[in-house]
Amino acid sequence: MGALLSIRDLRAGYGKLEILHGVSFTVEEGSITVLLGANGAGKTTLMRAIAGLIPVRDGVLSYCGEDLAPMPAHERVERGVTLSPEGRMVFASLTVLQNLRLGAISKRARAGAESRLASVLRRFPRLAERRRQSAGSLSGGEQQMLALGRALMAAPRLLLLDEPSLGLAPIMVKQIFAAIRELRSEGYSVLLAEQNAQLALEFADQGCVIENGALRLSGRGADLAASDELRKSYIGI
Ligand SMILES: Nc1ncnc2c1ncn2[C@@H]1O[C@H](COP(=O)(O)OP(=O)(O)OP(=O)(O)O)[C@@H](O)[C@H]1O
Ligand SMILES: [Mg+2]
């Protein structure tokens, strides 16, 4: 395994406000990296900077040997960088199928979209059953599956999943995490923002803790889960 994404001294923010003050870490190919941090730590900001939704002010975002930083968001999508945003953001009035097809509008994703659609519907039978239903009528957990399915429709190589378990009942959280684990076994690389440190570190290969826009801790998932420092941090496990 080598580094798929290598972030060095990344600075980003909104307007005059700098939120990320020089963050550095790597995401290995075919692995799950979990990004931990309290509310407001900067997890979503980091995801947005990687996806190209906000500019990188300084630092390097090296992906497959290319610097993403100067690239607009759509070019990153063409390279397989796909964000599943916080809060799911499905189109409530469109059907499940329409939402999924919208995930495949990039040039990269158009080829093979129908077979990818079939595989998403096999992966999430609940979505298949409800494929003609409006996304707004799905339960929270089903909407999260839809958001994940839509991200898969983009033919990703690096999946950026921003708190996919937020607000879900424990049984749904387990299903979502099982799906993410399965994705890793199929070779996808995942960067997962999550607040539930214990749960996430159980299956993450690597973990990073962000605090006030800076990296506070990082290491192998299992080591981090056992570390006193993480225990002592406000995240607590
Ligand atoms: N559009 C924006 N304009 C200005 N400030 C913002 C904007 N979005 C986020 N922020 C600020 O950036 C900081 C980091 O927010 P961010 O959403 O990245 O945190 P987070 O770690 O994802 O938190 P959460 O776990 O609650 O999702 C916060 O102080 C937030 O108020
Ligand atoms: Mg967030």
Coordinates of N, CA and C and ligand atoms in Angstrom, one line a residue:
M1 N 0.8 -1.2 0.0 CA 0.0 0.0 0.0 C 0.9 1.3 0.0
G2 N 0.5 2.2 -0.8 CA 1.2 3.5 -0.8 C 0.2 4.6 -0.5
A3 N 0.8 5.8 -0.4 CA -0.1 6.9 -0.1 C -0.9 7.3 -1.3
L4 N -2.2 7.3 -1.2 CA -3.1 7.8 -2.3 C -3.2 9.3 -2.2
L5 N -3.4 9.8 -1.0 CA -3.6 11.2 -0.8 C -2.6 11.6 0.3
S6 N -1.8 12.6 0.0 CA -0.8 13.1 1.0 C -1.0 14.6 1.2
I7 N -1.4 14.9 2.4 CA -1.7 16.3 2.7 C -0.6 16.9 3.6
R8 N -0.1 18.1 3.1 CA 1.0 18.7 3.9 C 0.7 20.1 4.1
D9 N 0.8 20.5 5.4 CA 0.6 21.9 5.8 C -0.5 22.6 5.2
L10 N -1.7 22.0 5.2 CA -2.8 22.5 4.5 C -3.5 23.6 5.3
R11 N -3.7 24.7 4.6 CA -4.4 25.9 5.3 C -5.6 26.2 4.4
A12 N -6.7 26.4 5.1 CA -8.0 26.7 4.4 C -8.9 27.4 5.4
G13 N -9.9 28.1 4.9 CA -10.9 28.7 5.8 C -12.0 29.4 5.0
Y14 N -12.6 30.3 5.6 CA -13.7 31.0 5.0 C -13.5 32.5 5.1
G15 N -13.5 33.3 4.0 CA -13.3 34.7 4.1 C -11.9 35.0 4.7
K16 N -12.0 35.9 5.7 CA -10.7 36.2 6.4 C -10.3 35.2 7.5
L17 N -11.3 34.3 7.7 CA -11.1 33.4 8.8 C -10.3 32.1 8.4
E18 N -9.2 31.9 9.0 CA -8.4 30.6 8.7 C -8.9 29.6 9.7
I19 N -9.4 28.4 9.2 CA -9.9 27.4 10.1 C -8.9 26.3 10.2
L20 N -8.2 25.9 9.1 CA -7.2 24.8 9.1 C -5.8 25.5 9.1
H21 N -5.1 25.2 10.2 CA -3.8 25.9 10.3 C -2.6 25.0 10.0
G22 N -2.6 24.4 8.9 CA -1.4 23.6 8.5 C -1.6 22.1 9.0
V23 N -2.5 21.4 8.3 CA -2.8 20.0 8.7 C -2.0 19.1 7.7
S24 N -1.4 18.1 8.3 CA -0.6 17.1 7.5 C -1.0 15.7 7.9
F25 N -1.3 14.9 6.9 CA -1.5 13.4 7.1 C -1.6 12.7 5.7
T26 N -1.6 11.4 5.7 CA -1.8 10.7 4.5 C -2.9 9.7 4.5
V27 N -3.5 9.4 3.4 CA -4.5 8.3 3.3 C -3.9 7.3 2.4
E28 N -3.7 6.1 2.9 CA -3.2 5.0 2.1 C -4.2 4.4 1.2
E29 N -3.7 3.9 0.1 CA -4.6 3.3 -0.9 C -5.2 2.0 -0.3
G30 N -6.5 1.9 -0.5 CA -7.2 0.7 0.0 C -7.4 0.7 1.5
S31 N -7.4 1.8 2.1 CA -7.5 1.8 3.6 C -8.6 2.8 4.0
I32 N -9.0 2.6 5.3 CA -9.9 3.6 5.9 C -9.2 4.4 6.9
T33 N -9.3 5.7 6.7 CA -8.7 6.7 7.6 C -9.8 7.5 8.3
V34 N -9.8 7.5 9.6 CA -10.9 8.2 10.2 C -10.4 9.5 10.8
L35 N -11.2 10.5 10.6 CA -10.9 11.9 11.0 C -11.8 12.2 12.2
L36 N -11.2 12.3 13.4 CA -12.0 12.5 14.6 C -11.8 13.9 15.0
G37 N -12.8 14.4 15.8 CA -12.7 15.8 16.3 C -14.1 16.2 16.7
A38 N -14.1 17.1 17.7 CA -15.3 17.6 18.3 C -16.1 18.5 17.3
N39 N -17.2 18.9 17.6 CA -18.0 19.9 16.7 C -17.1 21.1 16.5
G40 N -17.0 21.5 15.3 CA -16.3 22.8 15.0 C -14.8 22.6 14.9
A41 N -14.3 21.4 15.0 CA -12.8 21.2 14.9 C -12.3 21.5 13.6
G42 N -13.1 21.3 12.5 CA -12.6 21.5 11.2 C -12.7 20.3 10.2
K43 N -13.4 19.3 10.6 CA -13.5 18.1 9.8 C -14.1 18.4 8.4
T44 N -15.3 19.0 8.5 CA -16.0 19.3 7.3 C -15.2 20.3 6.4
T45 N -14.6 21.2 7.0 CA -13.7 22.2 6.3 C -12.6 21.5 5.5
L46 N -12.0 20.5 6.2 CA -11.0 19.7 5.5 C -11.5 18.9 4.4
M47 N -12.7 18.3 4.6 CA -13.3 17.5 3.5 C -13.6 18.4 2.3
R48 N -14.1 19.6 2.6 CA -14.4 20.6 1.5 C -13.2 21.0 0.8
A49 N -12.1 21.2 1.5 CA -10.8 21.6 0.9 C -10.3 20.5 0.0
I50 N -10.4 19.3 0.4 CA -9.9 18.2 -0.4 C -10.8 18.0 -1.7
A51 N -12.1 18.2 -1.5 CA -13.0 18.1 -2.7 C -13.0 19.3 -3.6
G52 N -12.4 20.4 -3.1 CA -12.3 21.6 -4.0 C -13.5 22.5 -3.8
L53 N -14.3 22.4 -2.8 CA -15.4 23.3 -2.6 C -15.0 24.6 -1.9
I54 N -13.9 24.6 -1.2 CA -13.3 25.8 -0.8 C -11.8 25.8 -1.2
P55 N -11.2 26.9 -1.4 CA -9.8 26.9 -1.9 C -8.8 26.5 -0.8
V56 N -7.7 25.9 -1.3 CA -6.6 25.7 -0.4 C -5.8 26.9 -0.4
R57 N -5.5 27.5 0.7 CA -4.7 28.7 0.8 C -3.2 28.5 0.8
D58 N -2.9 27.4 1.3 CA -1.4 27.0 1.3 C -1.3 25.6 1.6
G59 N -0.2 25.0 1.2 CA 0.1 23.6 1.4 C -0.1 22.7 0.2
V60 N 0.0 21.4 0.4 CA 0.0 20.5 -0.7 C -1.1 19.4 -0.5
L61 N -1.8 19.2 -1.6 CA -2.8 18.1 -1.6 C -2.4 17.1 -2.7
S62 N -1.5 16.2 -2.4 CA -1.0 15.4 -3.5 C -1.8 14.1 -3.6
Y63 N -2.3 13.9 -4.8 CA -3.2 12.7 -5.0 C -2.7 12.0 -6.2
C64 N -2.3 10.8 -6.1 CA -1.7 10.0 -7.2 C -0.6 10.8 -7.8
G65 N 0.2 11.5 -7.1 CA 1.3 12.2 -7.6 C 1.0 13.6 -8.2
E66 N -0.3 14.0 -8.2 CA -0.7 15.3 -8.7 C -1.1 16.2 -7.6
D67 N -0.9 17.5 -7.7 CA -1.4 18.4 -6.7 C -2.8 18.8 -7.1
L68 N -3.7 18.5 -6.2 CA -5.1 18.8 -6.4 C -5.4 20.3 -6.1
A69 N -4.5 20.9 -5.3 CA -4.8 22.3 -4.8 C -5.3 23.3 -5.9
P70 N -4.6 23.4 -7.0 CA -5.1 24.3 -8.0 C -6.2 23.9 -8.8
M71 N -6.7 22.7 -8.7 CA -7.7 22.1 -9.5 C -9.1 22.4 -9.1
P72 N -10.0 22.8 -10.0 CA -11.4 23.0 -9.6 C -12.1 21.7 -9.2
A73 N -13.2 21.8 -8.5 CA -13.8 20.6 -7.9 C -14.1 19.5 -9.0
H74 N -14.6 20.0 -10.1 CA -15.1 19.0 -11.1 C -13.9 18.1 -11.7
E75 N -12.7 18.8 -11.7 CA -11.6 18.0 -12.2 C -11.1 17.0 -11.1
R76 N -11.4 17.3 -9.9 CA -11.1 16.3 -8.8 C -12.0 15.1 -8.9
V77 N -13.3 15.4 -9.2 CA -14.3 14.4 -9.4 C -13.9 13.5 -10.5
E78 N -13.4 14.1 -11.6 CA -12.9 13.3 -12.8 C -11.8 12.3 -12.4
R79 N -11.1 12.7 -11.3 CA -9.9 11.8 -10.9 C -10.4 10.8 -9.8
G80 N -11.6 10.9 -9.5 CA -12.1 9.8 -8.5 C -12.2 10.3 -7.1
V81 N -12.1 11.6 -6.9 CA -12.3 12.1 -5.5 C -13.8 12.5 -5.3
T82 N -14.5 11.8 -4.5 CA -15.9 12.0 -4.3 C -16.3 12.3 -2.9
L83 N -17.0 13.4 -2.7 CA -17.5 13.7 -1.4 C -18.9 13.4 -1.2
S84 N -19.2 12.7 -0.1 CA -20.6 12.5 0.4 C -20.7 13.4 1.5
P85 N -21.5 14.6 1.3 CA -21.4 15.7 2.3 C -22.2 15.4 3.6
E86 N -21.8 16.2 4.6 CA -22.5 16.1 5.9 C -23.9 16.5 5.6
G87 N -24.8 15.8 6.3 CA -26.2 16.1 6.2 C -26.9 15.5 5.0
R88 N -26.2 14.6 4.3 CA -26.7 13.7 3.2 C -27.0 14.4 2.0
M89 N -27.8 15.6 2.0 CA -28.0 16.4 0.9 C -28.6 15.6 -0.3
V90 N -29.5 14.7 -0.1 CA -30.2 14.1 -1.2 C -31.3 15.0 -1.7
F91 N -31.7 14.9 -2.9 CA -32.8 15.7 -3.5 C -34.1 15.1 -3.1
A92 N -34.8 15.8 -2.2 CA -36.0 15.2 -1.5 C -37.1 14.9 -2.5
S93 N -37.3 15.8 -3.5 CA -38.4 15.6 -4.4 C -38.1 14.6 -5.6
L94 N -36.9 14.3 -5.7 CA -36.5 13.3 -6.8 C -36.6 11.9 -6.2
T95 N -36.8 10.9 -7.1 CA -36.8 9.6 -6.7 C -35.4 9.0 -6.3
V96 N -35.4 7.9 -5.7 CA -34.1 7.2 -5.4 C -33.3 7.0 -6.6
L97 N -33.9 6.5 -7.7 CA -33.2 6.3 -9.0 C -32.6 7.6 -9.5
Q98 N -33.5 8.6 -9.5 CA -33.0 9.9 -10.1 C -31.8 10.4 -9.3
N99 N -31.9 10.3 -7.9 CA -30.8 10.7 -7.1 C -29.5 10.0 -7.5
L100 N -29.7 8.6 -7.6 CA -28.5 7.8 -7.9 C -27.9 8.2 -9.3
R101 N -28.8 8.4 -10.3 CA -28.2 8.7 -11.6 C -27.5 10.1 -11.6
L102 N -28.0 11.0 -10.7 CA -27.3 12.3 -10.6 C -25.8 12.2 -10.1
G103 N -25.6 11.0 -9.4 CA -24.2 10.8 -8.9 C -23.3 10.5 -10.1
A104 N -23.8 10.2 -11.2 CA -22.9 9.7 -12.3 C -22.9 10.7 -13.5
I105 N -22.9 12.0 -13.2 CA -22.9 13.0 -14.3 C -21.6 13.3 -14.8
S106 N -20.5 13.0 -14.1 CA -19.2 13.3 -14.6 C -18.8 12.4 -15.8
K107 N -17.9 12.9 -16.6 CA -17.4 12.1 -17.7 C -16.9 10.7 -17.3
R108 N -16.2 10.8 -16.2 CA -15.6 9.5 -15.6 C -16.7 8.5 -15.3
A109 N -17.8 9.0 -14.8 CA -18.8 8.1 -14.3 C -19.9 7.7 -15.3
R110 N -20.0 8.4 -16.4 CA -21.0 8.1 -17.4 C -20.8 6.7 -18.0
A111 N -19.6 6.4 -18.3 CA -19.4 5.1 -18.9 C -19.6 4.1 -17.7
G112 N -20.4 3.1 -18.0 CA -20.6 2.1 -17.0 C -21.6 2.4 -15.9
A113 N -22.3 3.6 -16.1 CA -23.2 4.0 -15.0 C -24.3 3.0 -14.8
E114 N -24.8 2.4 -15.8 CA -26.0 1.4 -15.6 C -25.5 0.2 -14.8
S115 N -24.3 -0.3 -15.1 CA -23.9 -1.5 -14.3 C -23.5 -1.1 -12.9
R116 N -23.0 0.2 -12.7 CA -22.8 0.6 -11.4 C -24.1 0.8 -10.6
L117 N -25.1 1.3 -11.3 CA -26.4 1.4 -10.7 C -26.9 0.1 -10.2
A118 N -26.8 -0.9 -11.1 CA -27.2 -2.3 -10.7 C -26.5 -2.8 -9.4
S119 N -25.2 -2.5 -9.4 CA -24.4 -3.0 -8.2 C -24.7 -2.2 -7.0
V120 N -25.1 -0.9 -7.1 CA -25.5 -0.1 -5.9 C -26.8 -0.7 -5.4
L121 N -27.7 -1.0 -6.3 CA -29.0 -1.6 -5.9 C -28.9 -3.0 -5.3
R122 N -27.9 -3.7 -5.7 CA -27.6 -5.0 -5.1 C -27.0 -4.8 -3.7
R123 N -26.2 -3.8 -3.6 CA -25.5 -3.6 -2.3 C -26.5 -3.1 -1.3
F124 N -27.5 -2.3 -1.7 CA -28.5 -1.7 -0.8 C -29.9 -2.2 -1.2
P125 N -30.3 -3.4 -0.9 CA -31.6 -3.9 -1.3 C -32.8 -2.9 -0.9
R126 N -32.6 -2.3 0.2 CA -33.6 -1.3 0.6 C -33.8 -0.2 -0.4
L127 N -32.8 0.2 -1.0 CA -32.9 1.3 -2.0 C -33.6 0.7 -3.3
A128 N -33.3 -0.6 -3.6 CA -33.9 -1.2 -4.7 C -35.4 -1.3 -4.6
E129 N -35.8 -1.7 -3.4 CA -37.2 -1.8 -3.1 C -37.9 -0.4 -3.2
R130 N -37.2 0.6 -2.9 CA -37.8 2.0 -2.8 C -37.3 2.9 -4.0
R131 N -36.9 2.2 -5.1 CA -36.3 3.0 -6.1 C -37.2 4.1 -6.8
R132 N -38.5 3.8 -6.8 CA -39.3 4.8 -7.4 C -40.0 5.8 -6.4
Q133 N -39.6 5.7 -5.2 CA -40.1 6.5 -4.1 C -39.3 7.8 -4.0
S134 N -39.9 8.9 -3.6 CA -39.1 10.2 -3.5 C -38.1 10.0 -2.3
A135 N -36.9 10.6 -2.5 CA -35.9 10.5 -1.5 C -36.3 11.1 -0.2
G136 N -37.2 12.1 -0.3 CA -37.6 12.8 1.0 C -38.5 11.9 1.8
S137 N -39.1 10.8 1.2 CA -39.9 10.0 2.0 C -39.2 8.8 2.6
L138 N -37.9 8.7 2.4 CA -37.0 7.7 3.0 C -36.7 8.0 4.5
S139 N -36.4 7.0 5.3 CA -36.0 7.2 6.6 C -34.6 7.8 6.6
G140 N -34.2 8.3 7.8 CA -32.8 8.9 7.8 C -31.7 7.9 7.4
G141 N -31.9 6.7 7.9 CA -30.9 5.7 7.5 C -30.9 5.3 6.1
E142 N -32.1 5.3 5.5 CA -32.2 5.0 4.1 C -31.6 6.1 3.2
Q143 N -31.8 7.4 3.7 CA -31.3 8.5 3.0 C -29.8 8.5 3.0
Q144 N -29.2 8.0 4.2 CA -27.7 7.9 4.2 C -27.2 6.9 3.3
M145 N -28.0 5.7 3.2 CA -27.6 4.7 2.2 C -27.6 5.3 0.8
L146 N -28.6 6.1 0.5 CA -28.8 6.7 -0.8 C -27.6 7.7 -1.0
A147 N -27.2 8.4 0.0 CA -26.1 9.4 -0.2 C -24.8 8.6 -0.5
L148 N -24.6 7.4 0.2 CA -23.5 6.6 -0.1 C -23.5 6.0 -1.5
G149 N -24.7 5.5 -1.8 CA -24.9 5.0 -3.2 C -24.7 6.0 -4.3
R150 N -25.1 7.2 -4.0 CA -24.9 8.3 -5.0 C -23.4 8.5 -5.2
A151 N -22.7 8.5 -4.0 CA -21.2 8.7 -4.1 C -20.6 7.6 -4.9
L152 N -21.1 6.4 -4.7 CA -20.5 5.3 -5.5 C -20.8 5.4 -7.0
M153 N -21.9 6.0 -7.3 CA -22.2 6.2 -8.7 C -21.2 7.1 -9.4
A154 N -20.4 7.8 -8.7 CA -19.4 8.7 -9.3 C -18.1 8.0 -9.6
A155 N -18.1 6.6 -9.5 CA -16.9 5.8 -9.7 C -15.7 6.4 -9.0
P156 N -15.9 6.5 -7.6 CA -14.8 7.0 -6.8 C -13.6 6.1 -6.7
R157 N -12.5 6.8 -6.4 CA -11.3 6.0 -5.9 C -11.0 6.4 -4.5
L158 N -11.2 7.7 -4.2 CA -11.1 8.1 -2.8 C -12.5 8.7 -2.4
L159 N -13.1 8.0 -1.4 CA -14.4 8.4 -0.9 C -14.2 9.3 0.3
L160 N -14.8 10.5 0.3 CA -14.8 11.4 1.5 C -16.2 11.3 2.1
L161 N -16.3 10.7 3.2 CA -17.6 10.5 3.8 C -17.7 11.3 5.1
D162 N -18.5 12.4 5.0 CA -18.6 13.3 6.2 C -19.7 12.9 7.1
E163 N -19.4 12.3 8.2 CA -20.3 11.9 9.2 C -21.5 11.1 8.7
P164 N -21.3 10.0 8.1 CA -22.4 9.2 7.5 C -23.3 8.6 8.6
S165 N -22.8 8.6 9.9 CA -23.6 7.9 10.9 C -24.4 8.9 11.7
L166 N -24.3 10.2 11.4 CA -24.9 11.3 12.2 C -26.4 11.1 12.3
G167 N -26.9 11.0 13.6 CA -28.3 11.0 13.9 C -29.0 9.7 13.6
L168 N -28.2 8.6 13.3 CA -28.8 7.3 13.0 C -28.9 6.4 14.3
A169 N -29.9 5.6 14.3 CA -30.0 4.6 15.4 C -28.8 3.6 15.3
P170 N -28.4 3.0 16.4 CA -27.3 2.1 16.4 C -27.3 1.0 15.4
I171 N -28.5 0.5 15.1 CA -28.5 -0.6 14.1 C -28.2 -0.1 12.7
M172 N -28.6 1.1 12.4 CA -28.3 1.7 11.1 C -26.9 2.1 11.0
V173 N -26.3 2.6 12.1 CA -24.9 2.9 12.1 C -24.1 1.7 11.8
K174 N -24.5 0.6 12.4 CA -23.7 -0.7 12.2 C -23.8 -1.1 10.7
Q175 N -25.0 -0.9 10.1 CA -25.1 -1.3 8.7 C -24.3 -0.4 7.8
I176 N -24.3 0.9 8.1 CA -23.5 1.9 7.3 C -22.0 1.5 7.4
F177 N -21.5 1.3 8.7 CA -20.1 0.9 8.9 C -19.8 -0.4 8.2
A178 N -20.7 -1.3 8.2 CA -20.4 -2.6 7.6 C -20.2 -2.4 6.1
A179 N -21.1 -1.5 5.5 CA -21.0 -1.2 4.1 C -19.6 -0.5 3.8
I180 N -19.1 0.4 4.7 CA -17.9 1.0 4.5 C -16.7 0.0 4.5
R181 N -16.8 -0.9 5.5 CA -15.8 -1.9 5.6 C -15.7 -2.8 4.3
E182 N -16.9 -3.1 3.8 CA -17.0 -3.9 2.5 C -16.3 -3.1 1.4
L183 N -16.5 -1.8 1.4 CA -16.0 -1.0 0.3 C -14.4 -1.1 0.3
R184 N -13.9 -1.1 1.6 CA -12.4 -1.2 1.7 C -12.0 -2.5 1.1
S185 N -12.7 -3.6 1.4 CA -12.3 -4.9 0.9 C -12.4 -4.9 -0.6
E186 N -13.1 -4.0 -1.2 CA -13.2 -4.0 -2.7 C -12.2 -3.0 -3.3
G187 N -11.4 -2.4 -2.4 CA -10.3 -1.6 -2.9 C -10.5 -0.1 -2.9
Y188 N -11.6 0.3 -2.4 CA -11.8 1.8 -2.3 C -11.0 2.3 -1.1
S189 N -10.6 3.6 -1.2 CA -9.9 4.2 -0.1 C -10.9 5.2 0.5
V190 N -11.0 5.3 1.8 CA -12.0 6.0 2.5 C -11.4 7.0 3.5
L191 N -11.8 8.2 3.4 CA -11.6 9.2 4.5 C -12.9 9.5 5.2
L192 N -13.0 9.2 6.4 CA -14.3 9.2 7.1 C -14.3 10.1 8.3
A193 N -15.1 11.2 8.2 CA -15.2 12.1 9.4 C -16.2 11.5 10.4
E194 N -15.9 11.5 11.6 CA -16.8 10.7 12.6 C -16.6 11.3 14.0
Q195 N -17.7 11.3 14.7 CA -17.5 11.8 16.1 C -17.4 10.6 17.1
N196 N -17.9 9.5 16.7 CA -17.9 8.3 17.5 C -16.5 7.6 17.4
A197 N -15.6 8.0 18.3 CA -14.2 7.6 18.2 C -14.1 6.1 18.4
Q198 N -14.8 5.6 19.3 CA -14.7 4.1 19.7 C -15.1 3.3 18.5
L199 N -16.3 3.6 18.0 CA -16.8 2.8 16.9 C -15.9 2.9 15.7
A200 N -15.5 4.1 15.3 CA -14.7 4.3 14.1 C -13.4 3.6 14.2
L201 N -12.7 3.7 15.4 CA -11.4 3.2 15.5 C -11.4 1.7 15.5
E202 N -12.5 1.0 15.7 CA -12.6 -0.4 15.7 C -12.2 -0.9 14.3
F203 N -12.6 -0.2 13.3 CA -12.3 -0.8 12.0 C -11.4 0.1 11.1
A204 N -11.1 1.3 11.6 CA -10.2 2.2 10.8 C -8.8 1.7 10.8
D205 N -8.1 1.8 9.7 CA -6.7 1.4 9.6 C -5.8 2.5 10.3
Q206 N -6.3 3.8 10.1 CA -5.6 4.9 10.6 C -6.5 5.9 11.2
G207 N -6.1 6.6 12.2 CA -6.9 7.7 12.7 C -6.2 9.0 12.9
C208 N -6.9 10.1 12.7 CA -6.3 11.4 13.0 C -7.3 12.2 13.8
V209 N -6.8 12.9 14.8 CA -7.6 13.7 15.7 C -7.3 15.2 15.4
I210 N -8.4 15.9 15.0 CA -8.3 17.3 14.7 C -8.8 18.1 15.8
E211 N -8.0 19.1 16.2 CA -8.5 20.0 17.3 C -8.2 21.4 16.9
N212 N -9.3 22.2 16.9 CA -9.1 23.7 16.5 C -8.3 23.8 15.2
G213 N -8.6 23.0 14.3 CA -8.0 23.2 12.9 C -6.6 22.7 12.8
A214 N -6.1 22.0 13.8 CA -4.7 21.4 13.8 C -4.8 20.0 14.1
L215 N -3.8 19.2 13.6 CA -3.7 17.8 13.9 C -3.2 17.6 15.3
R216 N -4.0 16.9 16.2 CA -3.5 16.8 17.5 C -2.8 15.4 17.7
L217 N -3.4 14.4 17.1 CA -2.9 13.0 17.3 C -3.1 12.3 16.0
S218 N -2.2 11.3 15.7 CA -2.5 10.4 14.6 C -1.8 9.1 14.8
G219 N -2.3 8.1 14.2 CA -1.7 6.8 14.3 C -2.5 5.7 13.8
R220 N -2.0 4.4 14.0 CA -2.9 3.3 13.6 C -4.1 3.2 14.4
G221 N -5.2 2.8 13.8 CA -6.5 2.8 14.5 C -6.5 2.2 15.8
A222 N -5.9 0.9 15.8 CA -5.9 0.2 17.1 C -5.0 0.9 18.1
D223 N -3.9 1.4 17.7 CA -3.0 2.1 18.7 C -3.7 3.3 19.3
L224 N -4.3 4.0 18.4 CA -5.0 5.3 18.8 C -6.1 4.9 19.8
A225 N -6.9 3.8 19.5 CA -8.0 3.4 20.4 C -7.4 3.1 21.8
A226 N -6.2 2.6 21.8 CA -5.7 2.2 23.1 C -4.9 3.3 23.8
S227 N -4.7 4.5 23.1 CA -3.8 5.5 23.6 C -4.4 6.3 24.7
D228 N -3.6 6.6 25.7 CA -4.0 7.4 26.9 C -4.4 8.8 26.4
E229 N -3.6 9.3 25.4 CA -3.8 10.6 25.0 C -5.2 10.8 24.4
L230 N -5.6 9.9 23.7 CA -7.0 10.0 23.1 C -8.0 9.9 24.2
R231 N -7.7 9.0 25.2 CA -8.6 8.9 26.3 C -8.7 10.2 27.1
K232 N -7.6 10.9 27.2 CA -7.6 12.1 28.0 C -8.1 13.3 27.2
S233 N -8.1 13.2 25.8 CA -8.6 14.3 25.1 C -10.1 14.4 25.3
Y234 N -10.6 15.5 24.9 CA -12.1 15.8 25.2 C -12.9 14.8 24.4
I235 N -12.4 14.1 23.4 CA -13.2 13.2 22.6 C -13.5 12.0 23.5
G236 N -12.6 11.6 24.3 CA -12.8 10.5 25.3 C -13.3 9.2 24.7
I237 N -12.8 8.1 25.1 CA -13.5 6.8 24.7 C -13.5 6.0 25.9
Ligands
LIG1 N1 -19.3 28.8 5.6 C1 -18.6 29.1 6.8 N2 -18.2 30.4 7.0 C2 -17.6 30.7 8.1 N3 -17.2 29.9 9.0 C3 -17.5 28.6 8.9 C4 -18.2 28.1 7.7 N4 -18.4 26.8 7.8 C5 -17.8 26.4 9.0 N5 -17.3 27.5 9.6 C6 -16.5 27.5 10.9 O1 -15.4 26.6 10.7 C7 -15.1 25.9 11.9 C8 -15.0 24.4 11.6 O2 -16.3 24.0 11.1 P1 -16.4 22.5 10.5 O3 -17.8 22.5 9.9 O4 -15.3 22.2 9.6 O5 -16.3 21.6 11.8 P2 -16.6 20.1 12.0 O6 -15.4 19.5 12.6 O7 -17.1 19.5 10.7 O8 -17.8 20.1 13.1 P3 -19.1 19.1 13.2 O9 -18.6 17.8 13.9 O10 -20.0 19.9 14.0 O11 -19.6 18.8 11.8 C9 -16.3 26.3 12.9 O12 -15.8 27.2 13.8 C10 -17.3 26.8 12.0 O13 -18.1 27.8 12.6
MG2 MG -18.7 18.6 10.1

